[in-house]
mmCIF file of C-alpha atoms and ligand atoms in Angstrom:
data_model
loop_
_atom_site.group_PDB
_atom_site.id
_atom_site.type_symbol
_atom_site.label_atom_id
_atom_site.label_comp_id
_atom_site.label_asym_id
_atom_site.label_seq_id
_atom_site.Cartn_x
_atom_site.Cartn_y
_atom_site.Cartn_z
ATOM 1 C CA MET A 1 0.000 0.000 0.000
ATOM 2 C CA ARG A 2 1.360 3.389 -1.023
ATOM 3 C CA ILE A 3 0.226 6.300 1.134
ATOM 4 C CA GLU A 4 -0.521 8.939 -1.480
ATOM 5 C CA ALA A 5 -2.028 11.883 0.369
ATOM 6 C CA ALA A 6 -3.419 13.060 3.676
ATOM 7 C CA GLU A 7 -5.961 15.580 4.865
ATOM 8 C CA LEU A 8 -5.769 16.886 8.410
ATOM 9 C CA PHE A 9 -8.851 18.610 9.786
ATOM 10 C CA THR A 10 -9.247 20.631 12.951
ATOM 11 C CA LEU A 11 -12.879 20.373 14.003
ATOM 12 C CA ARG A 12 -14.988 22.006 16.652
ATOM 13 C CA MET A 13 -18.114 20.055 17.590
ATOM 14 C CA PRO A 14 -20.697 20.975 20.233
ATOM 15 C CA LEU A 15 -21.455 18.204 22.750
ATOM 16 C CA LYS A 16 -25.096 17.509 23.620
ATOM 17 C CA PHE A 17 -24.220 17.563 27.327
ATOM 18 C CA ARG A 18 -21.876 19.374 29.657
ATOM 19 C CA PHE A 19 -19.211 16.868 30.718
ATOM 20 C CA GLU A 20 -17.553 17.621 34.041
ATOM 21 C CA THR A 21 -14.676 15.590 35.466
ATOM 22 C CA SER A 22 -12.153 16.213 38.237
ATOM 23 C CA PHE A 23 -9.921 17.927 35.645
ATOM 24 C CA GLY A 24 -12.430 20.275 34.039
ATOM 25 C CA VAL A 25 -15.627 20.876 32.081
ATOM 26 C CA GLN A 26 -16.180 20.137 28.395
ATOM 27 C CA THR A 27 -19.141 21.508 26.435
ATOM 28 C CA GLU A 28 -17.603 20.908 23.021
ATOM 29 C CA ARG A 29 -14.704 19.046 21.504
ATOM 30 C CA THR A 30 -11.936 20.586 19.463
ATOM 31 C CA LEU A 31 -10.220 17.719 17.725
ATOM 32 C CA LEU A 32 -7.964 16.590 14.893
ATOM 33 C CA LEU A 33 -9.253 14.209 12.243
ATOM 34 C CA LEU A 34 -6.904 12.552 9.746
ATOM 35 C CA VAL A 35 -7.726 11.082 6.337
ATOM 36 C CA LEU A 36 -5.036 8.932 4.667
ATOM 37 C CA LYS A 37 -5.434 8.054 0.981
ATOM 38 C CA GLY A 38 -3.952 5.267 -1.094
ATOM 39 C CA GLU A 39 -4.924 2.811 -3.847
ATOM 40 C CA GLY A 40 -8.313 4.460 -4.310
ATOM 41 C CA VAL A 41 -9.406 4.115 -0.662
ATOM 42 C CA GLU A 42 -9.392 6.356 2.400
ATOM 43 C CA GLY A 43 -8.691 5.549 6.041
ATOM 44 C CA TYR A 44 -9.621 7.694 9.013
ATOM 45 C CA GLY A 45 -8.049 8.426 12.367
ATOM 46 C CA GLU A 46 -9.250 10.635 15.218
ATOM 47 C CA GLY A 47 -7.089 12.511 17.694
ATOM 48 C CA VAL A 48 -8.077 12.427 21.361
ATOM 49 C CA MET A 49 -5.598 15.055 22.548
ATOM 50 C CA THR A 50 -7.177 18.262 23.840
ATOM 51 C CA PRO A 51 -6.200 21.934 23.433
ATOM 52 C CA LEU A 52 -4.812 21.928 26.988
ATOM 53 C CA PRO A 53 -3.010 18.909 28.496
ATOM 54 C CA LEU A 54 -5.606 18.118 31.161
ATOM 55 C CA PHE A 55 -5.818 14.316 30.775
ATOM 56 C CA ARG A 56 -2.279 13.374 29.644
ATOM 57 C CA GLU A 57 0.491 15.612 28.305
ATOM 58 C CA GLU A 58 -0.281 15.776 24.590
ATOM 59 C CA THR A 59 -1.897 18.911 23.188
ATOM 60 C CA LEU A 60 -3.774 19.561 19.986
ATOM 61 C CA ALA A 61 -1.352 22.234 18.755
ATOM 62 C CA GLY A 62 1.667 20.065 19.512
ATOM 63 C CA ALA A 63 0.126 17.074 17.763
ATOM 64 C CA LYS A 64 -0.812 19.119 14.705
ATOM 65 C CA GLU A 65 2.724 20.423 14.358
ATOM 66 C CA LEU A 66 4.237 16.962 14.820
ATOM 67 C CA LEU A 67 1.825 15.414 12.307
ATOM 68 C CA GLU A 68 2.488 18.052 9.650
ATOM 69 C CA GLY A 69 6.193 18.383 10.310
ATOM 70 C CA ALA A 70 7.354 14.848 11.038
ATOM 71 C CA LEU A 71 4.810 12.014 11.267
ATOM 72 C CA LEU A 72 2.975 12.477 7.965
ATOM 73 C CA PRO A 73 6.146 13.316 5.973
ATOM 74 C CA ARG A 74 7.546 9.942 7.123
ATOM 75 C CA VAL A 75 4.659 8.005 5.582
ATOM 76 C CA LEU A 76 3.583 10.092 2.573
ATOM 77 C CA GLY A 77 4.712 8.764 -0.776
ATOM 78 C CA LYS A 78 6.016 5.569 0.856
ATOM 79 C CA ARG A 79 4.934 1.984 0.449
ATOM 80 C CA PHE A 80 4.041 -0.203 3.443
ATOM 81 C CA LEU A 81 3.405 -3.931 3.680
ATOM 82 C CA SER A 82 1.106 -3.661 6.696
ATOM 83 C CA PRO A 83 -0.079 -1.201 9.362
ATOM 84 C CA GLU A 84 2.667 -2.664 11.576
ATOM 85 C CA ASP A 85 5.280 -1.860 8.922
ATOM 86 C CA LEU A 86 4.017 1.754 8.922
ATOM 87 C CA ARG A 87 3.979 1.938 12.728
ATOM 88 C CA LEU A 88 7.647 0.928 12.869
ATOM 89 C CA THR A 89 8.660 3.974 10.797
ATOM 90 C CA LEU A 90 7.155 6.219 13.500
ATOM 91 C CA GLU A 91 8.904 4.377 16.326
ATOM 92 C CA ALA A 92 12.112 6.427 16.130
ATOM 93 C CA LEU A 93 10.163 9.387 17.495
ATOM 94 C CA ARG A 94 9.417 8.981 21.193
ATOM 95 C CA GLY A 95 6.185 9.382 23.078
ATOM 96 C CA ASN A 96 3.414 11.405 21.458
ATOM 97 C CA ARG A 97 1.339 8.261 21.316
ATOM 98 C CA MET A 98 -1.950 9.977 20.614
ATOM 99 C CA ALA A 99 -0.481 11.767 17.588
ATOM 100 C CA LYS A 100 1.125 8.559 16.280
ATOM 101 C CA ALA A 101 -2.102 6.674 16.906
ATOM 102 C CA MET A 102 -3.959 8.931 14.478
ATOM 103 C CA VAL A 103 -1.658 7.825 11.652
ATOM 104 C CA GLU A 104 -1.510 4.185 12.730
ATOM 105 C CA MET A 105 -5.275 3.877 13.174
ATOM 106 C CA ALA A 106 -5.962 5.536 9.800
ATOM 107 C CA ALA A 107 -3.523 3.027 8.279
ATOM 108 C CA TRP A 108 -5.387 0.037 9.795
ATOM 109 C CA ASP A 109 -8.620 1.439 8.390
ATOM 110 C CA LEU A 110 -6.975 1.955 4.994
ATOM 111 C CA PHE A 111 -5.519 -1.573 4.824
ATOM 112 C CA ALA A 112 -8.806 -3.128 5.946
ATOM 113 C CA ARG A 113 -10.772 -1.176 3.328
ATOM 114 C CA ALA A 114 -8.271 -2.122 0.623
ATOM 115 C CA ALA A 115 -8.797 -5.770 1.624
ATOM 116 C CA GLY A 116 -12.594 -5.285 1.676
ATOM 117 C CA LEU A 117 -12.740 -6.556 5.271
ATOM 118 C CA PRO A 118 -14.079 -5.094 8.508
ATOM 119 C CA LEU A 119 -11.177 -4.033 10.728
ATOM 120 C CA TYR A 120 -11.989 -6.535 13.482
ATOM 121 C CA ARG A 121 -11.137 -9.357 11.047
ATOM 122 C CA LEU A 122 -7.602 -7.957 10.667
ATOM 123 C CA LEU A 123 -7.245 -7.434 14.429
ATOM 124 C CA GLY A 124 -8.452 -10.932 15.329
ATOM 125 C CA GLY A 125 -11.779 -9.962 16.893
ATOM 126 C CA VAL A 126 -14.244 -12.635 17.948
ATOM 127 C CA ARG A 127 -17.442 -10.665 18.689
ATOM 128 C CA LYS A 128 -20.241 -9.227 16.537
ATOM 129 C CA GLU A 129 -21.399 -6.909 19.302
ATOM 130 C CA VAL A 130 -19.621 -5.497 22.326
ATOM 131 C CA PRO A 131 -21.030 -4.831 25.814
ATOM 132 C CA VAL A 132 -21.291 -1.164 26.721
ATOM 133 C CA GLY A 133 -21.784 0.995 29.767
ATOM 134 C CA VAL A 134 -21.903 4.728 30.156
ATOM 135 C CA SER A 135 -19.710 7.369 31.802
ATOM 136 C CA LEU A 136 -21.673 10.108 33.570
ATOM 137 C CA GLY A 137 -19.983 13.407 34.357
ATOM 138 C CA ILE A 138 -20.246 15.286 37.630
ATOM 139 C CA GLN A 139 -23.789 16.708 37.927
ATOM 140 C CA GLU A 140 -25.164 19.689 39.818
ATOM 141 C CA SER A 141 -26.791 17.480 42.457
ATOM 142 C CA ILE A 142 -27.081 13.939 43.766
ATOM 143 C CA GLU A 143 -30.803 13.904 42.814
ATOM 144 C CA ARG A 144 -29.944 14.754 39.214
ATOM 145 C CA THR A 145 -27.285 12.021 39.175
ATOM 146 C CA ILE A 146 -29.781 9.437 40.436
ATOM 147 C CA GLU A 147 -32.264 10.456 37.757
ATOM 148 C CA LEU A 148 -29.600 10.108 35.042
ATOM 149 C CA VAL A 149 -28.390 6.743 36.355
ATOM 150 C CA GLY A 150 -31.986 5.474 36.286
ATOM 151 C CA ARG A 151 -32.483 6.625 32.732
ATOM 152 C CA HIS A 152 -29.308 4.946 31.481
ATOM 153 C CA LEU A 153 -30.053 1.695 33.323
ATOM 154 C CA GLU A 154 -33.493 1.689 31.672
ATOM 155 C CA ALA A 155 -31.790 2.211 28.308
ATOM 156 C CA GLY A 156 -29.938 -1.058 29.001
ATOM 157 C CA TYR A 157 -26.405 0.184 29.703
ATOM 158 C CA ARG A 158 -24.548 -2.613 31.464
ATOM 159 C CA ARG A 159 -22.409 -0.507 33.810
ATOM 160 C CA ILE A 160 -22.725 3.050 35.034
ATOM 161 C CA LYS A 161 -19.522 4.957 35.764
ATOM 162 C CA LEU A 162 -19.720 8.058 37.939
ATOM 163 C CA LYS A 163 -17.045 10.725 37.830
ATOM 164 C CA ILE A 164 -15.819 11.676 41.300
ATOM 165 C CA LYS A 165 -13.547 14.340 42.777
ATOM 166 C CA PRO A 166 -12.590 15.299 46.341
ATOM 167 C CA GLY A 167 -15.783 16.397 48.096
ATOM 168 C CA TRP A 168 -17.978 14.647 45.495
ATOM 169 C CA ASP A 169 -17.456 10.983 46.257
ATOM 170 C CA VAL A 170 -18.670 8.939 49.233
ATOM 171 C CA ARG A 171 -22.023 10.705 49.772
ATOM 172 C CA LEU A 172 -22.736 10.518 46.047
ATOM 173 C CA VAL A 173 -21.960 6.816 45.730
ATOM 174 C CA GLU A 174 -23.834 5.979 48.922
ATOM 175 C CA ALA A 175 -26.984 7.691 47.605
ATOM 176 C CA VAL A 176 -26.757 6.143 44.137
ATOM 177 C CA ARG A 177 -26.114 2.688 45.600
ATOM 178 C CA GLN A 178 -29.126 3.091 47.905
ATOM 179 C CA ALA A 179 -31.329 4.039 44.936
ATOM 180 C CA PHE A 180 -30.001 1.147 42.782
ATOM 181 C CA PRO A 181 -28.933 -1.684 45.116
ATOM 182 C CA ASP A 182 -27.954 -4.115 42.341
ATOM 183 C CA ALA A 183 -26.731 -1.852 39.532
ATOM 184 C CA PRO A 184 -23.183 -2.401 38.201
ATOM 185 C CA LEU A 185 -21.496 0.856 39.271
ATOM 186 C CA SER A 186 -17.959 2.201 39.051
ATOM 187 C CA VAL A 187 -16.238 5.509 39.759
ATOM 188 C CA ASP A 188 -13.494 7.410 37.927
ATOM 189 C CA ALA A 189 -11.375 10.041 39.719
ATOM 190 C CA ASN A 190 -9.018 10.986 36.841
ATOM 191 C CA SER A 191 -6.024 11.189 39.215
ATOM 192 C CA ALA A 192 -7.631 13.680 41.624
ATOM 193 C CA TYR A 193 -6.555 11.993 44.901
ATOM 194 C CA ARG A 194 -3.391 11.138 46.823
ATOM 195 C CA LEU A 195 -2.587 8.034 48.803
ATOM 196 C CA SER A 196 -3.205 10.028 52.001
ATOM 197 C CA ASP A 197 -6.895 10.123 50.940
ATOM 198 C CA TYR A 198 -7.089 6.331 51.309
ATOM 199 C CA ARG A 199 -9.964 6.595 53.794
ATOM 200 C CA VAL A 200 -12.202 7.847 50.975
ATOM 201 C CA PHE A 201 -11.518 4.597 49.130
ATOM 202 C CA GLN A 202 -11.969 2.474 52.219
ATOM 203 C CA ALA A 203 -15.394 4.113 52.567
ATOM 204 C CA LEU A 204 -16.181 3.440 48.880
ATOM 205 C CA ASP A 205 -15.232 -0.198 49.479
ATOM 206 C CA ALA A 206 -18.626 -0.690 51.155
ATOM 207 C CA PHE A 207 -20.644 -0.075 47.953
ATOM 208 C CA SER A 208 -19.784 -3.108 45.799
ATOM 209 C CA LEU A 209 -18.282 -1.066 42.981
ATOM 210 C CA GLU A 210 -17.072 -3.026 39.950
ATOM 211 C CA TYR A 211 -13.788 -1.082 40.206
ATOM 212 C CA ILE A 212 -12.334 2.313 41.092
ATOM 213 C CA GLU A 213 -10.729 3.969 38.055
ATOM 214 C CA GLN A 214 -7.506 5.992 38.214
ATOM 215 C CA PRO A 215 -7.763 7.350 41.751
ATOM 216 C CA LEU A 216 -4.151 8.595 42.057
ATOM 217 C CA HIS A 217 -1.481 10.383 40.031
ATOM 218 C CA TYR A 218 -1.124 9.103 36.477
ATOM 219 C CA GLU A 219 2.569 8.261 36.944
ATOM 220 C CA ASP A 220 2.308 6.736 40.396
ATOM 221 C CA LEU A 221 2.046 2.954 40.122
ATOM 222 C CA ALA A 222 3.653 2.416 43.534
ATOM 223 C CA ASP A 223 0.954 4.326 45.385
ATOM 224 C CA HIS A 224 -1.800 2.623 43.387
ATOM 225 C CA ALA A 225 -0.339 -0.687 44.574
ATOM 226 C CA ARG A 226 -0.326 0.550 48.171
ATOM 227 C CA LEU A 227 -3.925 1.669 47.845
ATOM 228 C CA GLN A 228 -4.944 -1.653 46.265
ATOM 229 C CA ALA A 229 -3.443 -3.455 49.266
ATOM 230 C CA ARG A 230 -5.760 -1.490 51.586
ATOM 231 C CA ILE A 231 -9.078 -2.082 49.792
ATOM 232 C CA GLN A 232 -11.066 -4.977 48.335
ATOM 233 C CA THR A 233 -12.527 -3.163 45.319
ATOM 234 C CA PRO A 234 -10.354 -3.710 42.228
ATOM 235 C CA LEU A 235 -8.442 -0.700 40.970
ATOM 236 C CA CYS A 236 -8.654 0.060 37.251
ATOM 237 C CA LEU A 237 -5.979 2.139 35.530
ATOM 238 C CA ASP A 238 -6.644 4.478 32.598
ATOM 239 C CA GLU A 239 -4.232 7.462 32.373
ATOM 240 C CA SER A 240 -1.353 5.403 33.821
ATOM 241 C CA ILE A 241 -1.399 2.814 31.034
ATOM 242 C CA THR A 242 0.393 4.178 27.981
ATOM 243 C CA SER A 243 1.994 0.985 26.637
ATOM 244 C CA LYS A 244 2.514 -2.716 27.167
ATOM 245 C CA GLU A 245 5.500 -1.779 29.327
ATOM 246 C CA THR A 246 3.526 0.416 31.707
ATOM 247 C CA ALA A 247 0.778 -2.207 31.789
ATOM 248 C CA ARG A 248 3.326 -4.857 32.762
ATOM 249 C CA ALA A 249 4.780 -2.655 35.498
ATOM 250 C CA ALA A 250 1.263 -2.026 36.842
ATOM 251 C CA LEU A 251 0.284 -5.697 36.826
ATOM 252 C CA GLU A 252 3.582 -6.864 38.338
ATOM 253 C CA ALA A 253 3.104 -4.337 41.153
ATOM 254 C CA ASP A 254 -0.586 -5.263 41.674
ATOM 255 C CA ALA A 255 -1.416 -1.600 41.014
ATOM 256 C CA ALA A 256 -4.450 -2.595 38.901
ATOM 257 C CA ARG A 257 -6.804 -5.570 38.655
ATOM 258 C CA VAL A 258 -8.672 -4.152 35.660
ATOM 259 C CA ILE A 259 -7.366 -2.121 32.705
ATOM 260 C CA ASN A 260 -9.169 0.545 30.694
ATOM 261 C CA VAL A 261 -7.704 0.387 27.185
ATOM 262 C CA LYS A 262 -8.002 3.427 24.954
ATOM 263 C CA VAL A 263 -6.498 2.658 21.581
ATOM 264 C CA ALA A 264 -5.307 6.223 20.991
ATOM 265 C CA ARG A 265 -3.864 6.608 24.512
ATOM 266 C CA VAL A 266 -1.440 3.715 23.954
ATOM 267 C CA GLY A 267 -0.423 4.671 20.416
ATOM 268 C CA GLY A 268 -2.740 2.663 18.195
ATOM 269 C CA HIS A 269 -4.266 -0.728 17.482
ATOM 270 C CA ALA A 270 -1.039 -2.750 17.607
ATOM 271 C CA GLU A 271 -0.090 -1.475 21.064
ATOM 272 C CA ALA A 272 -3.683 -1.754 22.317
ATOM 273 C CA ARG A 273 -3.657 -5.409 21.261
ATOM 274 C CA ARG A 274 -0.360 -5.956 23.095
ATOM 275 C CA VAL A 275 -1.864 -4.480 26.266
ATOM 276 C CA HIS A 276 -4.954 -6.645 25.771
ATOM 277 C CA ASP A 277 -2.847 -9.802 25.300
ATOM 278 C CA LEU A 278 -0.629 -9.064 28.292
ATOM 279 C CA ALA A 279 -3.598 -8.444 30.582
ATOM 280 C CA TRP A 280 -5.169 -11.690 29.363
ATOM 281 C CA ALA A 281 -2.001 -13.603 30.245
ATOM 282 C CA TYR A 282 -2.174 -12.103 33.764
ATOM 283 C CA GLY A 283 -5.861 -13.006 34.116
ATOM 284 C CA ILE A 284 -6.793 -9.320 34.166
ATOM 285 C CA PRO A 285 -9.951 -8.236 32.276
ATOM 286 C CA VAL A 286 -9.921 -5.145 30.081
ATOM 287 C CA TRP A 287 -12.591 -2.824 28.761
ATOM 288 C CA MET A 288 -12.666 -0.217 26.007
ATOM 289 C CA GLY A 289 -12.507 3.349 27.256
ATOM 290 C CA GLY A 290 -13.743 6.464 25.516
ATOM 291 C CA MET A 291 -12.697 10.095 25.082
ATOM 292 C CA LEU A 292 -15.999 11.540 23.833
ATOM 293 C CA GLU A 293 -15.144 10.392 20.304
ATOM 294 C CA THR A 294 -16.942 11.187 17.096
ATOM 295 C CA GLY A 295 -18.161 8.278 14.974
ATOM 296 C CA VAL A 296 -14.608 7.806 13.666
ATOM 297 C CA GLY A 297 -12.863 7.164 16.994
ATOM 298 C CA ARG A 298 -15.943 5.346 18.279
ATOM 299 C CA ALA A 299 -15.980 2.944 15.298
ATOM 300 C CA HIS A 300 -12.254 2.221 15.828
ATOM 301 C CA ALA A 301 -12.929 1.524 19.507
ATOM 302 C CA ILE A 302 -15.837 -0.811 18.749
ATOM 303 C CA GLN A 303 -13.751 -2.772 16.229
ATOM 304 C CA ALA A 304 -10.893 -3.141 18.732
ATOM 305 C CA ALA A 305 -13.229 -4.189 21.567
ATOM 306 C CA THR A 306 -14.092 -7.398 19.670
ATOM 307 C CA LEU A 307 -10.906 -9.055 21.017
ATOM 308 C CA PRO A 308 -11.617 -11.836 23.510
ATOM 309 C CA ASN A 309 -10.372 -10.255 26.769
ATOM 310 C CA TYR A 310 -12.706 -7.232 26.463
ATOM 311 C CA THR A 311 -15.105 -8.937 28.844
ATOM 312 C CA LEU A 312 -16.246 -5.867 30.807
ATOM 313 C CA PRO A 313 -18.637 -3.230 29.383
ATOM 314 C CA GLY A 314 -16.827 -0.322 27.700
ATOM 315 C CA ASP A 315 -17.504 3.424 27.563
ATOM 316 C CA THR A 316 -18.385 3.272 23.851
ATOM 317 C CA SER A 317 -22.024 4.259 24.278
ATOM 318 C CA SER A 318 -24.342 5.401 21.459
ATOM 319 C CA ALA A 319 -22.984 8.218 19.264
ATOM 320 C CA SER A 320 -26.369 9.963 19.462
ATOM 321 C CA ARG A 321 -25.788 10.583 23.194
ATOM 322 C CA TYR A 322 -22.941 12.935 22.281
ATOM 323 C CA TRP A 323 -23.754 14.443 18.895
ATOM 324 C CA GLU A 324 -26.745 16.077 17.262
ATOM 325 C CA VAL A 325 -24.791 15.773 14.004
ATOM 326 C CA ASP A 326 -21.866 13.347 13.676
ATOM 327 C CA VAL A 327 -19.080 13.343 11.085
ATOM 328 C CA VAL A 328 -19.976 9.852 9.852
ATOM 329 C CA ASN A 329 -22.992 8.670 7.869
ATOM 330 C CA GLN A 330 -23.783 5.551 9.921
ATOM 331 C CA PRO A 331 -25.465 5.569 13.333
ATOM 332 C CA LEU A 332 -23.545 3.793 16.115
ATOM 333 C CA GLU A 333 -26.344 2.893 18.490
ATOM 334 C CA ALA A 334 -26.285 0.411 21.358
ATOM 335 C CA LYS A 335 -29.290 -1.865 21.807
ATOM 336 C CA ASN A 336 -29.942 -3.079 25.322
ATOM 337 C CA GLY A 337 -26.342 -2.443 26.304
ATOM 338 C CA TRP A 338 -24.782 -4.131 23.279
ATOM 339 C CA MET A 339 -23.106 -2.153 20.498
ATOM 340 C CA PRO A 340 -23.279 -3.914 17.124
ATOM 341 C CA VAL A 341 -19.928 -4.020 15.322
ATOM 342 C CA PRO A 342 -20.265 -2.309 11.923
ATOM 343 C CA GLU A 343 -19.835 -4.898 9.172
ATOM 344 C CA GLY A 344 -18.699 -2.614 6.334
ATOM 345 C CA PRO A 345 -15.057 -2.502 5.205
ATOM 346 C CA GLY A 346 -12.494 -0.880 7.508
ATOM 347 C CA ILE A 347 -13.993 0.713 10.596
ATOM 348 C CA GLY A 348 -17.405 0.378 8.937
ATOM 349 C CA VAL A 349 -18.355 4.050 8.776
ATOM 350 C CA THR A 350 -17.907 6.650 6.027
ATOM 351 C CA LEU A 351 -17.225 10.365 6.405
ATOM 352 C CA ASN A 352 -20.062 12.820 6.003
ATOM 353 C CA ARG A 353 -18.120 15.465 4.080
ATOM 354 C CA ASP A 354 -20.834 18.114 4.461
ATOM 355 C CA ALA A 355 -20.940 17.713 8.227
ATOM 356 C CA LEU A 356 -17.150 17.742 8.308
ATOM 357 C CA ALA A 357 -17.004 21.003 6.353
ATOM 358 C CA GLY A 358 -19.505 22.530 8.765
ATOM 359 C CA PHE A 359 -17.327 21.713 11.799
ATOM 360 C CA ALA A 360 -13.945 22.485 10.214
ATOM 361 C CA LEU A 361 -11.829 25.271 11.696
ATOM 362 C CA ASP A 362 -8.893 24.300 9.497
ATOM 363 C CA ARG A 363 -7.978 21.834 6.763
ATOM 364 C CA VAL A 364 -4.448 21.000 5.604
ATOM 365 C CA GLU A 365 -3.695 18.869 2.554
ATOM 366 C CA LEU A 366 -0.420 16.966 2.375
ATOM 367 C CA PRO A 367 1.604 16.834 0.272
ATOM 368 C CA GLY A 368 0.721 20.501 -0.345
ATOM 369 C CA ARG A 369 -0.330 21.423 -3.873
ATOM 370 C CA VAL A 370 2.578 22.758 -5.988
HETATM 371 O O1 OSB B 401 -11.287 9.172 32.090
HETATM 372 O O2 OSB B 401 -12.390 7.821 30.929
HETATM 373 C C1 OSB B 401 -12.014 8.972 31.147
HETATM 374 C C2 OSB B 401 -13.755 11.389 28.757
HETATM 375 C C3 OSB B 401 -12.717 12.236 28.446
HETATM 376 C C4 OSB B 401 -11.485 12.030 29.023
HETATM 377 C C5 OSB B 401 -11.293 10.982 29.919
HETATM 378 C C6 OSB B 401 -12.332 10.120 30.225
HETATM 379 C C7 OSB B 401 -13.589 10.362 29.665
HETATM 380 C C8 OSB B 401 -14.765 9.565 29.985
HETATM 381 C C9 OSB B 401 -15.881 9.584 28.983
HETATM 382 O O3 OSB B 401 -14.922 8.974 31.009
HETATM 383 C C10 OSB B 401 -15.966 8.342 28.182
HETATM 384 C C11 OSB B 401 -16.855 8.562 26.982
HETATM 385 O O4 OSB B 401 -18.063 8.627 27.155
HETATM 386 O O5 OSB B 401 -16.328 8.662 25.858
HETATM 387 MG MG1 MG B 402 -10.934 7.274 32.951
#
């Protein structure tokens, strides 16, 4: 496959809801979307980095510069035998996994489309639908949270994740648990606590949570292990897991008993599969996380979540929850907590060019016209 051209869009898309976490509030997404072209087909990749580095370190401006200045020039006009072959040419540059993932994921889509196969067939997926839950942001009140939890349980979501932060934790979970004694619940702190807050987690231990996601600093595996030793509820790591290597360090230290995989966070499909395989070998279940993706990132996530160790419900809920208008033509709707895997070639969705144009703040074509 020869990579002939690329288009890099900067989009701004209004979210249907206000999404508050311990690190901030989002009412819209500003994101990068990449189109790679070759042999008469197109492949798509979505960036999950944000304008400010509030989740991990990568930023939108930094990623855009790296893509235009170094990552895309390394693949444009070149021939690759496989997405893995392409990934290896980006390996000399360190870190910046979310930026690299955009190129790698677009390449997987491109190769799958060229082969006329859905992406999950190339990745080794074994499921036609994937179990999904929902991630609910911090609300203005406990009453409002309970109402929202009820609505999403009725819609069939198989796990409800509540965002927590210091001062918005034990009382919230206690009230939600009381309202829904048997619901599968989890919490996600996005690194807002320190080990010295361990009593908060000992209190949360009483509410039969499926797991507690990323309570402590994103680089601190040692303290996650210390916290895990003090509570029964499994810890789940998200921000901390950036590669197979960090996953191995976490599992060896017993810093996590569940892993949230986000394909873009770890650098693409190949690395996500390595994390999946490693966790499986350790007997650790994984689930597919989300970063408020458009239909492009969401379709990639659904395809990847067909691998066998994705046994827990993911955050890849219906696209219509997030977007009035999406950038893809196909709906991605869960039915009774199961998301059907699109069967079309590649990631199974096609770009809605009119919608894309409407959201575009910027569009760069590479190689530039001469
Ligand atoms: O920590 O999982 C997270 C959204 C943005 C950044 C980080 C996270 C999230 C979510 C939402 O929890 C998941 C989704 O609905 O896409
Ligand atoms: Mg998380």
